[in-house]
Amino acid sequence: MTDDASVPISVGFISLGCAKNLVDSQTMAGNLVTANITLAAAPEDADVVIVNTCSFVEDAREESMEMILSACQLKQDGACRAVLVAGCLPQRYREQIQEALPDVDAFIGVDELDRVPEIVRELEAGKRHILEVSEQAERLFEPVVPVVFSGGANAYLKIAEGCNHQCAFCAIPGIRGRHRSRSLDQVVGEAESLLGQGFRELDIISQDIMSYGRDRQDDTSLPALLRRLGTLGGDFWVRLLYGYPSLVSDELLEVMAETPQVCHYLDVPIQHSHPDVLKGMRRGSTVPHVKKMVDRVRSVMPDATLRTTCLVGFPGETEEHFEHLLEFCQSVRFDHLGAFVYSPEENTPAYEMDAVPPLEVAEARYARLMEQQKTIVDENNKALLGETIDVLLETVEDDACNTWRGRSLRQAPEVDGTTFVEDVPDELGLGDFVSATYTATYDYDMRAVYTQEQ
Ligand code: SF4
């Protein structure tokens, strides 16, 4: 083994968790490419496997551990030579992680993304037991070259890192640090580069996109960013994901309504509706806030699609509190709703709270909430039959029938289902926008027939 920079090395990624973590994997990949290190098509084909982990909740940690162990197995089988674990898991458990995972050769935290090429070369030279995890995450990375792992026509555009909110259940601020925003010029520059590579949908993400620019002493803000993106020209979509509901401003809604590239789509996690639970969660929004926000969104953009996320089984949540949430979601009729069951997380205020509903109670509430949402989605989707909508084509579903998998304006990547478009002309494909008319609904997916090219 050698640390000679001219020796070819390949690195394979296993990227877990949310889209924000995926962007970190892309940033590491860009740094590797710049340092003449090859990206392998699959972990089995790599000299070094990087597992970029998530540790948001218990399920995510379990998945991370499973994937780390399977990467270590690859090494044992001789398929790769070293395993590097990155991201939220080592950042959160820097004190214990080496002892817990002795077969892993290197750990890095979320502040060391630019050190990956150097560490990979050290691994290749035979160095082991590497632990490079800063005590407190505080850096902000710019992509050196754009590498996109989405596999479709969309790319995630991370505009900020960290979070200043203090939701009682959430470990993210402790892992990712204080909120810090990229500059408008850097974000717009990255957007231009992604559009230049052919990506047709830019998904704006951070822990809370509504806080974008609040930490800067200039005019940086989400509305200012959307205005700048609107001047880039061309046919593309901009979609807003992860926004703190009480920070949705009138200015933002006006810019969304008047900028043609911005999808009338908002993802605003409410977490709960009952005032007692919201107070316990230390959320800054109340039911009147959220109702007012939803009404404003729908009056400015009557065709708006709203997505939310709810948390069930929070300490102290009673049956009555949960019924309140059910009724609230029934009355708002969010177009898309995701939910998760509370997981007690060390070093969060909620960890010390008692009256945690038993897991089976929380899971039953989760199932009831999702069941109710399924009915709402069914009804909404059936009401759309016969309507024509824009769809972005992403992958061939059935070559023989010219059927493509795509997403409409109403569907964000990975979470909102798919629109299957039939009879797409041969000359159209990945990254093309088409008009399609809905013909059928399947659970969370829709079927449509091609009407015309946009
Ligand atoms: S807004 Fe709340 S839930 Fe979201 S990352 Fe910040 S602290 Fe966590």
CSV table of C-alpha atoms and ligand atoms in Angstrom, one decimal:
chain,number,residue,atom,x,y,z
A,1,MET,CA,0.0,0.0,0.0
A,2,THR,CA,1.1,3.6,-0.7
A,3,ASP,CA,0.0,7.1,-0.2
A,4,ASP,CA,1.4,8.1,-3.6
A,5,ALA,CA,-1.3,10.4,-5.1
A,6,SER,CA,-0.6,8.9,-8.6
A,7,VAL,CA,-1.8,5.4,-7.5
A,8,PRO,CA,-5.4,4.8,-8.7
A,9,ILE,CA,-7.8,4.4,-5.9
A,10,SER,CA,-11.6,4.0,-6.1
A,11,VAL,CA,-14.2,4.9,-3.5
A,12,GLY,CA,-17.7,3.7,-3.2
A,13,PHE,CA,-20.5,5.5,-1.3
A,14,ILE,CA,-23.3,4.2,0.9
A,15,SER,CA,-25.3,7.4,1.7
A,16,LEU,CA,-28.0,7.1,4.3
A,17,GLY,CA,-30.5,9.5,5.8
A,18,CYS,CA,-32.0,12.7,4.4
A,19,ALA,CA,-31.3,14.7,1.3
A,20,LYS,CA,-29.0,17.0,3.3
A,21,ASN,CA,-26.8,14.1,4.1
A,22,LEU,CA,-26.8,13.1,0.4
A,23,VAL,CA,-25.5,16.6,-0.4
A,24,ASP,CA,-22.6,15.9,2.0
A,25,SER,CA,-21.9,12.7,0.2
A,26,GLN,CA,-21.8,14.6,-3.1
A,27,THR,CA,-19.5,17.2,-1.6
A,28,MET,CA,-17.1,14.4,-0.4
A,29,ALA,CA,-17.3,12.8,-3.9
A,30,GLY,CA,-16.5,16.1,-5.6
A,31,ASN,CA,-13.4,16.5,-3.4
A,32,LEU,CA,-12.3,13.0,-4.2
A,33,VAL,CA,-12.8,13.5,-8.0
A,34,THR,CA,-10.7,16.7,-7.7
A,35,ALA,CA,-8.0,14.8,-6.1
A,36,ASN,CA,-8.0,12.2,-8.9
A,37,ILE,CA,-9.7,9.5,-6.9
A,38,THR,CA,-12.2,7.5,-8.9
A,39,LEU,CA,-15.8,7.0,-7.8
A,40,ALA,CA,-16.8,3.3,-8.0
A,41,ALA,CA,-20.2,2.4,-9.4
A,42,ALA,CA,-20.9,0.2,-6.3
A,43,PRO,CA,-19.3,-0.4,-2.9
A,44,GLU,CA,-18.3,-3.9,-4.0
A,45,ASP,CA,-16.1,-2.4,-6.7
A,46,ALA,CA,-14.3,0.1,-4.5
A,47,ASP,CA,-11.0,0.0,-2.7
A,48,VAL,CA,-12.4,2.2,0.1
A,49,VAL,CA,-16.1,2.2,1.1
A,50,ILE,CA,-17.5,5.4,2.7
A,51,VAL,CA,-20.7,5.0,4.7
A,52,ASN,CA,-22.2,8.4,5.3
A,53,THR,CA,-24.5,7.9,8.3
A,54,CYS,CA,-27.6,9.3,9.9
A,55,SER,CA,-28.4,9.3,13.6
A,56,PHE,CA,-31.5,11.4,13.8
A,57,VAL,CA,-33.6,8.7,15.5
A,58,GLU,CA,-33.3,5.1,16.7
A,59,ASP,CA,-34.4,3.5,13.3
A,60,ALA,CA,-31.9,5.6,11.4
A,61,ARG,CA,-29.1,4.6,13.8
A,62,GLU,CA,-30.0,0.9,13.4
A,63,GLU,CA,-29.9,1.3,9.6
A,64,SER,CA,-26.5,3.0,9.8
A,65,MET,CA,-25.1,0.3,12.0
A,66,GLU,CA,-26.4,-2.4,9.6
A,67,MET,CA,-24.8,-0.7,6.6
A,68,ILE,CA,-21.5,-0.2,8.4
A,69,LEU,CA,-21.4,-3.9,9.4
A,70,SER,CA,-22.2,-4.9,5.8
A,71,ALA,CA,-19.3,-2.6,4.6
A,72,CYS,CA,-17.0,-4.3,7.1
A,73,GLN,CA,-18.1,-7.6,5.8
A,74,LEU,CA,-17.1,-6.5,2.3
A,75,LYS,CA,-13.7,-5.8,3.7
A,76,GLN,CA,-13.5,-9.2,5.4
A,77,ASP,CA,-14.5,-10.9,2.1
A,78,GLY,CA,-11.7,-9.0,0.3
A,79,ALA,CA,-14.0,-6.9,-1.8
A,80,CYS,CA,-12.6,-3.7,-0.4
A,81,ARG,CA,-9.6,-2.7,1.6
A,82,ALA,CA,-10.9,-0.1,4.1
A,83,VAL,CA,-14.1,1.3,5.5
A,84,LEU,CA,-14.6,5.0,6.4
A,85,VAL,CA,-17.6,6.1,8.4
A,86,ALA,CA,-18.7,9.7,8.0
A,87,GLY,CA,-21.6,12.0,9.0
A,88,CYS,CA,-24.0,12.3,11.9
A,89,LEU,CA,-23.2,9.0,13.7
A,90,PRO,CA,-19.5,9.7,14.4
A,91,GLN,CA,-20.3,13.4,15.0
A,92,ARG,CA,-22.8,12.5,17.7
A,93,TYR,CA,-20.9,9.6,19.3
A,94,ARG,CA,-17.3,10.7,18.8
A,95,GLU,CA,-16.3,9.5,22.3
A,96,GLN,CA,-17.7,6.0,21.9
A,97,ILE,CA,-17.7,5.2,18.3
A,98,GLN,CA,-14.2,3.6,17.9
A,99,GLU,CA,-14.8,1.2,20.7
A,100,ALA,CA,-18.3,0.3,19.3
A,101,LEU,CA,-17.1,-0.3,15.8
A,102,PRO,CA,-13.6,-1.7,16.0
A,103,ASP,CA,-13.6,-3.0,12.4
A,104,VAL,CA,-14.0,0.5,10.9
A,105,ASP,CA,-10.7,2.0,9.8
A,106,ALA,CA,-11.6,5.7,9.9
A,107,PHE,CA,-14.3,8.1,11.2
A,108,ILE,CA,-14.8,11.6,10.2
A,109,GLY,CA,-17.5,14.1,11.3
A,110,VAL,CA,-19.6,16.6,9.4
A,111,ASP,CA,-16.9,19.3,9.5
A,112,GLU,CA,-14.2,17.2,7.7
A,113,LEU,CA,-15.8,16.7,4.3
A,114,ASP,CA,-12.8,18.4,2.5
A,115,ARG,CA,-10.3,16.1,4.3
A,116,VAL,CA,-11.7,12.9,2.7
A,117,PRO,CA,-9.1,12.6,-0.1
A,118,GLU,CA,-6.2,12.9,2.3
A,119,ILE,CA,-7.8,10.3,4.7
A,120,VAL,CA,-8.5,7.9,1.8
A,121,ARG,CA,-4.9,8.1,0.8
A,122,GLU,CA,-3.8,7.5,4.4
A,123,LEU,CA,-6.1,4.4,4.5
A,124,GLU,CA,-4.6,3.2,1.2
A,125,ALA,CA,-1.1,3.7,2.7
A,126,GLY,CA,-2.1,1.4,5.6
A,127,LYS,CA,-3.0,3.8,8.3
A,128,ARG,CA,-5.8,2.7,10.6
A,129,HIS,CA,-7.8,3.9,13.7
A,130,ILE,CA,-8.3,7.4,12.3
A,131,LEU,CA,-10.8,9.6,14.2
A,132,GLU,CA,-11.2,13.1,12.8
A,133,VAL,CA,-14.4,14.6,14.4
A,134,SER,CA,-14.5,18.2,15.6
A,135,GLU,CA,-16.1,18.8,18.9
A,136,GLN,CA,-18.6,21.3,17.5
A,137,ALA,CA,-19.7,21.4,13.9
A,138,GLU,CA,-19.3,25.0,12.5
A,139,ARG,CA,-18.1,24.8,9.0
A,140,LEU,CA,-20.0,25.4,5.7
A,141,PHE,CA,-18.9,23.6,2.5
A,142,GLU,CA,-19.1,24.7,-1.1
A,143,PRO,CA,-19.0,22.0,-3.7
A,144,VAL,CA,-15.7,22.0,-5.5
A,145,VAL,CA,-17.1,20.2,-8.6
A,146,PRO,CA,-20.8,19.3,-8.9
A,147,VAL,CA,-21.4,15.6,-8.4
A,148,VAL,CA,-25.1,14.6,-8.2
A,149,PHE,CA,-26.3,11.2,-6.8
A,150,SER,CA,-30.1,11.8,-7.2
A,151,GLY,CA,-30.3,9.5,-10.3
A,152,GLY,CA,-33.1,11.5,-11.8
A,153,ALA,CA,-33.6,15.0,-13.3
A,154,ASN,CA,-33.5,16.7,-9.9
A,155,ALA,CA,-30.6,18.0,-7.8
A,156,TYR,CA,-30.7,19.1,-4.2
A,157,LEU,CA,-29.4,22.6,-3.5
A,158,LYS,CA,-28.4,22.9,0.2
A,159,ILE,CA,-28.5,26.6,1.1
A,160,ALA,CA,-27.6,26.5,4.8
A,161,GLU,CA,-26.3,24.2,7.5
A,162,GLY,CA,-27.2,23.7,11.1
A,163,CYS,CA,-30.3,24.9,13.0
A,164,ASN,CA,-31.0,27.5,15.7
A,165,HIS,CA,-34.4,26.2,16.6
A,166,GLN,CA,-34.6,24.2,19.8
A,167,CYS,CA,-37.3,21.6,19.2
A,168,ALA,CA,-37.3,19.5,22.4
A,169,PHE,CA,-37.2,16.2,20.6
A,170,CYS,CA,-34.5,17.0,18.1
A,171,ALA,CA,-30.8,16.2,18.3
A,172,ILE,CA,-29.9,17.9,15.0
A,173,PRO,CA,-28.7,21.3,16.5
A,174,GLY,CA,-26.3,19.4,18.7
A,175,ILE,CA,-24.9,17.4,15.8
A,176,ARG,CA,-25.0,19.9,13.0
A,177,GLY,CA,-24.3,23.1,15.0
A,178,ARG,CA,-25.7,26.6,14.7
A,179,HIS,CA,-27.5,27.8,11.6
A,180,ARG,CA,-25.2,29.2,8.9
A,181,SER,CA,-26.2,30.3,5.4
A,182,ARG,CA,-24.3,30.2,2.2
A,183,SER,CA,-24.1,33.4,0.2
A,184,LEU,CA,-26.6,34.2,-2.5
A,185,ASP,CA,-23.9,34.3,-5.1
A,186,GLN,CA,-22.6,30.9,-4.2
A,187,VAL,CA,-26.0,29.3,-4.2
A,188,VAL,CA,-27.0,30.9,-7.5
A,189,GLY,CA,-23.6,29.9,-9.0
A,190,GLU,CA,-24.2,26.3,-8.0
A,191,ALA,CA,-27.8,26.5,-9.4
A,192,GLU,CA,-26.4,27.7,-12.7
A,193,SER,CA,-23.9,25.0,-12.9
A,194,LEU,CA,-26.5,22.3,-12.1
A,195,LEU,CA,-28.9,23.7,-14.8
A,196,GLY,CA,-25.9,23.8,-17.2
A,197,GLN,CA,-25.5,20.0,-16.6
A,198,GLY,CA,-29.1,19.4,-17.5
A,199,PHE,CA,-30.8,19.1,-14.2
A,200,ARG,CA,-34.4,20.4,-14.5
A,201,GLU,CA,-35.5,20.5,-10.9
A,202,LEU,CA,-33.6,22.2,-8.0
A,203,ASP,CA,-34.8,21.1,-4.6
A,204,ILE,CA,-34.0,23.8,-2.0
A,205,ILE,CA,-33.0,22.2,1.3
A,206,SER,CA,-31.5,22.9,4.7
A,207,GLN,CA,-32.7,22.1,8.3
A,208,ASP,CA,-35.0,25.1,7.9
A,209,ILE,CA,-35.0,26.9,4.6
A,210,MET,CA,-37.2,29.7,6.0
A,211,SER,CA,-34.2,30.8,8.2
A,212,TYR,CA,-32.0,31.3,5.1
A,213,GLY,CA,-29.9,34.5,5.4
A,214,ARG,CA,-31.0,35.3,9.0
A,215,ASP,CA,-27.5,34.9,10.2
A,216,ARG,CA,-26.0,37.1,7.5
A,217,GLN,CA,-25.6,40.9,7.6
A,218,ASP,CA,-26.8,41.4,4.0
A,219,ASP,CA,-29.9,41.0,2.0
A,220,THR,CA,-29.8,37.3,1.8
A,221,SER,CA,-33.2,35.6,2.3
A,222,LEU,CA,-35.3,32.9,0.7
A,223,PRO,CA,-37.4,35.4,-1.3
A,224,ALA,CA,-34.2,37.1,-2.6
A,225,LEU,CA,-32.8,33.7,-3.6
A,226,LEU,CA,-36.0,32.8,-5.5
A,227,ARG,CA,-36.0,36.2,-7.3
A,228,ARG,CA,-32.4,35.6,-8.4
A,229,LEU,CA,-33.1,32.0,-9.5
A,230,GLY,CA,-36.1,33.4,-11.5
A,231,THR,CA,-33.7,35.6,-13.5
A,232,LEU,CA,-31.6,32.6,-14.7
A,233,GLY,CA,-34.1,31.9,-17.5
A,234,GLY,CA,-34.9,28.5,-19.0
A,235,ASP,CA,-37.3,25.8,-18.3
A,236,PHE,CA,-36.8,24.4,-14.8
A,237,TRP,CA,-38.5,23.9,-11.5
A,238,VAL,CA,-37.5,25.1,-8.1
A,239,ARG,CA,-39.1,23.3,-5.1
A,240,LEU,CA,-39.0,24.3,-1.5
A,241,LEU,CA,-38.5,21.5,1.1
A,242,TYR,CA,-38.3,21.7,4.9
A,243,GLY,CA,-39.6,25.1,6.1
A,244,TYR,CA,-40.5,26.1,9.6
A,245,PRO,CA,-44.2,26.9,9.3
A,246,SER,CA,-44.4,30.0,11.4
A,247,LEU,CA,-41.6,31.7,9.3
A,248,VAL,CA,-43.5,31.5,6.0
A,249,SER,CA,-43.8,35.2,5.1
A,250,ASP,CA,-46.2,37.0,2.8
A,251,GLU,CA,-43.2,38.2,0.8
A,252,LEU,CA,-42.2,34.5,0.2
A,253,LEU,CA,-45.7,33.6,-1.0
A,254,GLU,CA,-45.8,36.6,-3.4
A,255,VAL,CA,-42.4,35.7,-4.9
A,256,MET,CA,-43.5,32.0,-5.2
A,257,ALA,CA,-46.7,33.1,-7.0
A,258,GLU,CA,-44.9,35.5,-9.4
A,259,THR,CA,-41.8,33.4,-10.3
A,260,PRO,CA,-42.7,30.9,-13.0
A,261,GLN,CA,-40.0,28.5,-12.2
A,262,VAL,CA,-41.0,28.1,-8.5
A,263,CYS,CA,-43.4,25.2,-7.9
A,264,HIS,CA,-46.5,26.0,-5.9
A,265,TYR,CA,-45.3,23.5,-3.4
A,266,LEU,CA,-44.4,24.0,0.3
A,267,ASP,CA,-43.1,21.4,2.7
A,268,VAL,CA,-43.8,22.7,6.2
A,269,PRO,CA,-43.4,20.2,9.1
A,270,ILE,CA,-46.0,21.1,11.8
A,271,GLN,CA,-45.1,18.1,14.1
A,272,HIS,CA,-48.3,18.4,16.1
A,273,SER,CA,-51.4,20.6,16.5
A,274,HIS,CA,-52.3,20.4,20.2
A,275,PRO,CA,-51.1,23.5,22.1
A,276,ASP,CA,-49.9,21.4,25.1
A,277,VAL,CA,-47.9,19.1,22.9
A,278,LEU,CA,-46.5,22.0,20.8
A,279,LYS,CA,-45.5,23.8,24.0
A,280,GLY,CA,-43.7,20.6,25.3
A,281,MET,CA,-42.0,20.3,21.9
A,282,ARG,CA,-40.9,24.0,22.1
A,283,ARG,CA,-42.2,24.7,18.7
A,284,GLY,CA,-42.7,28.3,17.8
A,285,SER,CA,-46.0,27.7,16.0
A,286,THR,CA,-49.5,27.3,17.3
A,287,VAL,CA,-52.6,26.1,15.6
A,288,PRO,CA,-53.8,29.6,14.7
A,289,HIS,CA,-50.4,30.3,13.2
A,290,VAL,CA,-50.5,27.2,11.1
A,291,LYS,CA,-54.1,27.6,10.0
A,292,LYS,CA,-53.4,31.2,9.0
A,293,MET,CA,-50.3,30.1,7.1
A,294,VAL,CA,-52.3,27.4,5.3
A,295,ASP,CA,-55.1,29.9,4.4
A,296,ARG,CA,-52.6,32.5,3.2
A,297,VAL,CA,-50.8,29.9,1.0
A,298,ARG,CA,-54.1,28.7,-0.5
A,299,SER,CA,-55.4,32.2,-1.1
A,300,VAL,CA,-52.2,33.4,-2.8
A,301,MET,CA,-51.7,30.1,-4.7
A,302,PRO,CA,-55.0,28.2,-5.0
A,303,ASP,CA,-53.2,25.3,-6.8
A,304,ALA,CA,-50.6,25.0,-4.0
A,305,THR,CA,-49.5,21.5,-2.8
A,306,LEU,CA,-48.8,21.3,0.9
A,307,ARG,CA,-46.7,18.7,2.6
A,308,THR,CA,-46.2,18.2,6.3
A,309,THR,CA,-44.6,15.9,8.9
A,310,CYS,CA,-46.1,15.0,12.2
A,311,LEU,CA,-44.5,13.4,15.3
A,312,VAL,CA,-46.7,11.0,17.4
A,313,GLY,CA,-46.0,9.6,20.8
A,314,PHE,CA,-44.2,12.7,22.2
A,315,PRO,CA,-43.9,12.6,26.0
A,316,GLY,CA,-47.3,13.6,27.6
A,317,GLU,CA,-49.3,13.0,24.4
A,318,THR,CA,-52.7,11.8,25.5
A,319,GLU,CA,-55.4,10.2,23.4
A,320,GLU,CA,-57.2,13.6,23.5
A,321,HIS,CA,-54.1,15.4,22.2
A,322,PHE,CA,-53.7,12.8,19.4
A,323,GLU,CA,-57.4,13.1,18.4
A,324,HIS,CA,-56.8,16.9,18.1
A,325,LEU,CA,-54.0,16.2,15.7
A,326,LEU,CA,-56.2,13.8,13.7
A,327,GLU,CA,-58.9,16.4,13.5
A,328,PHE,CA,-56.6,19.1,12.6
A,329,CYS,CA,-55.0,17.1,9.7
A,330,GLN,CA,-58.5,16.1,8.6
A,331,SER,CA,-59.6,19.7,8.5
A,332,VAL,CA,-56.4,21.0,6.7
A,333,ARG,CA,-56.2,18.1,4.3
A,334,PHE,CA,-52.5,18.3,3.6
A,335,ASP,CA,-51.8,16.9,0.1
A,336,HIS,CA,-48.9,14.9,1.5
A,337,LEU,CA,-48.2,13.9,5.1
A,338,GLY,CA,-45.3,11.9,6.6
A,339,ALA,CA,-45.2,10.9,10.3
A,340,PHE,CA,-42.7,9.4,12.6
A,341,VAL,CA,-42.9,7.9,16.1
A,342,TYR,CA,-41.1,9.7,18.9
A,343,SER,CA,-37.7,8.3,19.8
A,344,PRO,CA,-36.1,9.5,23.0
A,345,GLU,CA,-32.8,11.1,22.0
A,346,GLU,CA,-30.0,11.7,24.5
A,347,ASN,CA,-29.0,15.3,25.0
A,348,THR,CA,-32.4,16.7,24.0
A,349,PRO,CA,-34.8,18.3,26.5
A,350,ALA,CA,-37.5,15.7,25.8
A,351,TYR,CA,-35.2,12.9,26.9
A,352,GLU,CA,-35.8,14.0,30.5
A,353,MET,CA,-39.5,14.1,30.1
A,354,ASP,CA,-41.8,11.4,31.5
A,355,ALA,CA,-45.2,10.2,30.5
A,356,VAL,CA,-43.9,8.8,27.2
A,357,PRO,CA,-46.7,6.8,25.6
A,358,PRO,CA,-45.9,3.1,25.2
A,359,LEU,CA,-44.4,2.2,21.9
A,360,GLU,CA,-47.4,0.1,20.8
A,361,VAL,CA,-49.7,3.1,21.6
A,362,ALA,CA,-47.5,5.5,19.6
A,363,GLU,CA,-47.3,3.0,16.7
A,364,ALA,CA,-51.1,2.5,16.7
A,365,ARG,CA,-51.5,6.3,16.5
A,366,TYR,CA,-49.0,6.5,13.7
A,367,ALA,CA,-51.0,3.9,11.8
A,368,ARG,CA,-54.3,5.7,12.4
A,369,LEU,CA,-52.8,9.0,11.2
A,370,MET,CA,-51.4,7.5,8.1
A,371,GLU,CA,-54.7,5.6,7.4
A,372,GLN,CA,-56.6,8.9,7.6
A,373,GLN,CA,-54.1,10.5,5.2
A,374,LYS,CA,-54.4,7.6,2.8
A,375,THR,CA,-58.1,8.3,2.5
A,376,ILE,CA,-57.4,12.0,1.9
A,377,VAL,CA,-54.8,11.2,-0.8
A,378,ASP,CA,-57.2,8.8,-2.5
A,379,GLU,CA,-60.0,11.4,-2.5
A,380,ASN,CA,-57.6,14.1,-3.8
A,381,ASN,CA,-56.1,11.9,-6.4
A,382,LYS,CA,-59.5,10.7,-7.7
A,383,ALA,CA,-60.6,14.4,-8.0
A,384,LEU,CA,-57.7,15.0,-10.3
A,385,LEU,CA,-58.6,12.3,-12.8
A,386,GLY,CA,-59.1,13.9,-16.3
A,387,GLU,CA,-57.0,16.9,-15.4
A,388,THR,CA,-53.8,17.8,-17.3
A,389,ILE,CA,-50.6,18.5,-15.4
A,390,ASP,CA,-46.9,19.1,-16.1
A,391,VAL,CA,-44.7,16.1,-15.5
A,392,LEU,CA,-40.9,15.9,-15.4
A,393,LEU,CA,-39.8,12.6,-16.9
A,394,GLU,CA,-37.1,10.7,-15.0
A,395,THR,CA,-36.8,6.9,-15.8
A,396,VAL,CA,-38.2,4.5,-18.3
A,397,GLU,CA,-40.8,2.2,-16.8
A,398,ASP,CA,-41.7,0.1,-19.8
A,399,ASP,CA,-39.9,0.5,-23.0
A,400,ALA,CA,-42.5,-1.4,-25.0
A,401,CYS,CA,-45.4,0.8,-24.0
A,402,ASN,CA,-43.3,4.0,-24.0
A,403,THR,CA,-44.2,4.5,-20.3
A,404,TRP,CA,-42.0,6.8,-18.2
A,405,ARG,CA,-41.8,7.4,-14.5
A,406,GLY,CA,-41.9,11.0,-13.6
A,407,ARG,CA,-43.1,13.5,-11.1
A,408,SER,CA,-45.7,16.2,-11.4
A,409,LEU,CA,-45.5,19.7,-9.8
A,410,ARG,CA,-47.4,18.1,-6.9
A,411,GLN,CA,-44.7,15.4,-6.2
A,412,ALA,CA,-41.3,16.0,-4.5
A,413,PRO,CA,-38.6,13.4,-5.1
A,414,GLU,CA,-38.6,10.2,-3.0
A,415,VAL,CA,-41.5,11.1,-0.7
A,416,ASP,CA,-44.7,12.0,-2.7
A,417,GLY,CA,-45.0,9.1,-5.1
A,418,THR,CA,-44.7,8.9,-8.9
A,419,THR,CA,-46.7,9.8,-12.0
A,420,PHE,CA,-46.4,7.1,-14.7
A,421,VAL,CA,-46.9,8.7,-18.2
A,422,GLU,CA,-47.9,6.4,-21.1
A,423,ASP,CA,-47.4,7.0,-24.8
A,424,VAL,CA,-44.4,9.2,-24.5
A,425,PRO,CA,-43.0,9.9,-28.0
A,426,ASP,CA,-39.6,8.2,-28.6
A,427,GLU,CA,-37.8,11.5,-28.9
A,428,LEU,CA,-38.6,12.5,-25.4
A,429,GLY,CA,-37.0,11.2,-22.2
A,430,LEU,CA,-35.1,12.0,-19.0
A,431,GLY,CA,-35.3,15.6,-18.1
A,432,ASP,CA,-38.1,16.5,-20.5
A,433,PHE,CA,-41.3,18.3,-19.3
A,434,VAL,CA,-44.5,17.0,-20.7
A,435,SER,CA,-48.2,17.7,-20.3
A,436,ALA,CA,-50.1,14.6,-19.3
A,437,THR,CA,-53.7,13.8,-18.4
A,438,TYR,CA,-54.4,11.7,-15.3
A,439,THR,CA,-56.2,8.4,-16.1
A,440,ALA,CA,-55.9,6.4,-12.9
A,441,THR,CA,-54.7,6.4,-9.3
A,442,TYR,CA,-52.6,3.7,-7.4
A,443,ASP,CA,-52.2,4.3,-3.8
A,444,TYR,CA,-49.8,7.3,-3.7
A,445,ASP,CA,-49.0,7.1,-7.4
A,446,MET,CA,-50.9,8.4,-10.4
A,447,ARG,CA,-51.1,7.2,-14.0
A,448,ALA,CA,-51.4,9.6,-16.9
A,449,VAL,CA,-51.3,9.7,-20.7
A,450,TYR,CA,-49.0,11.9,-22.7
A,451,THR,CA,-50.8,15.0,-24.0
A,452,GLN,CA,-48.0,17.2,-25.4
A,453,GLU,CA,-44.4,18.3,-24.9
A,454,GLN,CA,-44.0,21.5,-22.9
B,1,SF4,S1,-36.4,22.9,13.1
B,1,SF4,FE1,-36.6,21.7,15.0
B,1,SF4,S2,-36.9,19.6,14.2
B,1,SF4,FE2,-36.0,20.8,12.5
B,1,SF4,S3,-33.8,20.5,12.6
B,1,SF4,FE3,-34.3,22.4,13.7
B,1,SF4,S4,-34.5,21.7,15.9
B,1,SF4,FE4,-34.7,19.8,14.6
